[in-house]
Amino acid sequence: MSFMDGVLLTLLNTAACLVLPKLLSVIFGTQDQGESAT
């Protein structure tokens, strides 16, 4: 079970790292339009 828990945690961390920046960029992108363009 510990191996599967580690795999699930790794997948969750990877998904969070990939999805959260996109969500933040969308949220802040809609709030300030073009002010902080990267």
mmCIF file of N, CA and C in Angstrom:
data_model
loop_
_atom_site.group_PDB
_atom_site.id
_atom_site.type_symbol
_atom_site.label_atom_id
_atom_site.label_comp_id
_atom_site.label_asym_id
_atom_site.label_seq_id
_atom_site.Cartn_x
_atom_site.Cartn_y
_atom_site.Cartn_z
ATOM 1 N N MET A 1 0.834 -1.203 0.000
ATOM 2 C CA MET A 1 0.000 0.000 0.000
ATOM 3 C C MET A 1 0.868 1.252 0.000
ATOM 4 N N SER A 2 2.025 1.183 0.678
ATOM 5 C CA SER A 2 2.867 2.375 0.763
ATOM 6 C C SER A 2 3.388 2.766 -0.626
ATOM 7 N N PHE A 3 3.678 1.771 -1.464
ATOM 8 C CA PHE A 3 4.153 2.077 -2.814
ATOM 9 C C PHE A 3 3.070 2.782 -3.618
ATOM 10 N N MET A 4 1.842 2.269 -3.532
ATOM 11 C CA MET A 4 0.732 2.894 -4.256
ATOM 12 C C MET A 4 0.460 4.288 -3.717
ATOM 13 N N ASP A 5 0.583 4.462 -2.398
ATOM 14 C CA ASP A 5 0.390 5.789 -1.815
ATOM 15 C C ASP A 5 1.434 6.760 -2.354
ATOM 16 N N GLY A 6 2.672 6.294 -2.473
ATOM 17 C CA GLY A 6 3.732 7.144 -3.005
ATOM 18 C C GLY A 6 3.466 7.520 -4.451
ATOM 19 N N VAL A 7 3.000 6.559 -5.241
ATOM 20 C CA VAL A 7 2.696 6.835 -6.651
ATOM 21 C C VAL A 7 1.550 7.834 -6.756
ATOM 22 N N LEU A 8 0.515 7.636 -5.946
ATOM 23 C CA LEU A 8 -0.628 8.552 -5.983
ATOM 24 C C LEU A 8 -0.205 9.950 -5.565
ATOM 25 N N LEU A 9 0.622 10.057 -4.532
ATOM 26 C CA LEU A 9 1.084 11.369 -4.085
ATOM 27 C C LEU A 9 1.930 12.036 -5.167
ATOM 28 N N THR A 10 2.762 11.247 -5.848
ATOM 29 C CA THR A 10 3.584 11.802 -6.919
ATOM 30 C C THR A 10 2.713 12.318 -8.060
ATOM 31 N N LEU A 11 1.701 11.534 -8.431
ATOM 32 C CA LEU A 11 0.802 11.954 -9.507
ATOM 33 C C LEU A 11 0.033 13.207 -9.102
ATOM 34 N N LEU A 12 -0.426 13.252 -7.849
ATOM 35 C CA LEU A 12 -1.167 14.422 -7.381
ATOM 36 C C LEU A 12 -0.270 15.653 -7.370
ATOM 37 N N ASN A 13 0.965 15.500 -6.912
ATOM 38 C CA ASN A 13 1.890 16.632 -6.890
ATOM 39 C C ASN A 13 2.203 17.107 -8.302
ATOM 40 N N THR A 14 2.396 16.165 -9.232
ATOM 41 C CA THR A 14 2.670 16.538 -10.616
ATOM 42 C C THR A 14 1.482 17.269 -11.226
ATOM 43 N N ALA A 15 0.284 16.739 -10.994
ATOM 44 C CA ALA A 15 -0.917 17.377 -11.526
ATOM 45 C C ALA A 15 -1.091 18.765 -10.931
ATOM 46 N N ALA A 16 -0.827 18.899 -9.627
ATOM 47 C CA ALA A 16 -0.969 20.197 -8.972
ATOM 48 C C ALA A 16 0.030 21.195 -9.552
ATOM 49 N N CYS A 17 1.269 20.758 -9.754
ATOM 50 C CA CYS A 17 2.297 21.654 -10.290
ATOM 51 C C CYS A 17 1.971 22.066 -11.721
ATOM 52 N N LEU A 18 1.310 21.196 -12.483
ATOM 53 C CA LEU A 18 0.982 21.522 -13.865
ATOM 54 C C LEU A 18 -0.281 22.364 -13.952
ATOM 55 N N VAL A 19 -1.251 22.103 -13.082
ATOM 56 C CA VAL A 19 -2.564 22.741 -13.209
ATOM 57 C C VAL A 19 -2.635 24.067 -12.460
ATOM 58 N N LEU A 20 -2.075 24.122 -11.253
ATOM 59 C CA LEU A 20 -2.201 25.326 -10.431
ATOM 60 C C LEU A 20 -1.648 26.584 -11.107
ATOM 61 N N PRO A 21 -0.448 26.551 -11.713
ATOM 62 C CA PRO A 21 0.047 27.751 -12.400
ATOM 63 C C PRO A 21 -0.881 28.203 -13.527
ATOM 64 N N LYS A 22 -1.482 27.259 -14.238
ATOM 65 C CA LYS A 22 -2.405 27.627 -15.315
ATOM 66 C C LYS A 22 -3.646 28.279 -14.738
ATOM 67 N N LEU A 23 -4.183 27.708 -13.649
ATOM 68 C CA LEU A 23 -5.361 28.294 -13.011
ATOM 69 C C LEU A 23 -5.037 29.685 -12.484
ATOM 70 N N LEU A 24 -3.877 29.845 -11.851
ATOM 71 C CA LEU A 24 -3.494 31.153 -11.321
ATOM 72 C C LEU A 24 -3.316 32.153 -12.452
ATOM 73 N N SER A 25 -2.703 31.733 -13.552
ATOM 74 C CA SER A 25 -2.489 32.645 -14.674
ATOM 75 C C SER A 25 -3.819 33.054 -15.285
ATOM 76 N N VAL A 26 -4.770 32.114 -15.335
ATOM 77 C CA VAL A 26 -6.097 32.441 -15.872
ATOM 78 C C VAL A 26 -6.824 33.400 -14.936
ATOM 79 N N ILE A 27 -6.757 33.120 -13.632
ATOM 80 C CA ILE A 27 -7.454 33.969 -12.658
ATOM 81 C C ILE A 27 -6.863 35.377 -12.661
ATOM 82 N N PHE A 28 -5.538 35.476 -12.509
ATOM 83 C CA PHE A 28 -4.913 36.794 -12.470
ATOM 84 C C PHE A 28 -4.939 37.446 -13.842
ATOM 85 N N GLY A 29 -4.962 36.658 -14.900
ATOM 86 C CA GLY A 29 -5.033 37.201 -16.253
ATOM 87 C C GLY A 29 -6.362 37.883 -16.494
ATOM 88 N N THR A 30 -7.432 37.341 -15.912
ATOM 89 C CA THR A 30 -8.744 37.948 -16.092
ATOM 90 C C THR A 30 -8.900 39.169 -15.196
ATOM 91 N N GLN A 31 -8.192 39.189 -14.059
ATOM 92 C CA GLN A 31 -8.303 40.332 -13.154
ATOM 93 C C GLN A 31 -7.545 41.532 -13.716
ATOM 94 N N ASP A 32 -6.222 41.371 -13.916
ATOM 95 C CA ASP A 32 -5.488 42.471 -14.539
ATOM 96 C C ASP A 32 -5.116 42.071 -15.955
ATOM 97 N N GLN A 33 -5.747 42.694 -16.907
ATOM 98 C CA GLN A 33 -5.579 42.287 -18.301
ATOM 99 C C GLN A 33 -4.360 42.990 -18.905
ATOM 100 N N GLY A 34 -3.278 42.230 -19.110
ATOM 101 C CA GLY A 34 -2.130 42.758 -19.824
ATOM 102 C C GLY A 34 -1.181 43.577 -18.971
ATOM 103 N N GLU A 35 -1.469 43.755 -17.686
ATOM 104 C CA GLU A 35 -0.563 44.554 -16.864
ATOM 105 C C GLU A 35 0.717 43.778 -16.573
ATOM 106 N N SER A 36 0.580 42.527 -16.121
ATOM 107 C CA SER A 36 1.754 41.712 -15.822
ATOM 108 C C SER A 36 1.888 40.632 -16.887
ATOM 109 N N ALA A 37 2.255 41.046 -18.081
ATOM 110 C CA ALA A 37 2.395 40.089 -19.177
ATOM 111 C C ALA A 37 3.785 39.480 -19.119
ATOM 112 N N THR A 38 3.843 38.163 -19.108
ATOM 113 C CA THR A 38 5.142 37.489 -19.041
ATOM 114 C C THR A 38 5.530 37.019 -20.429
#
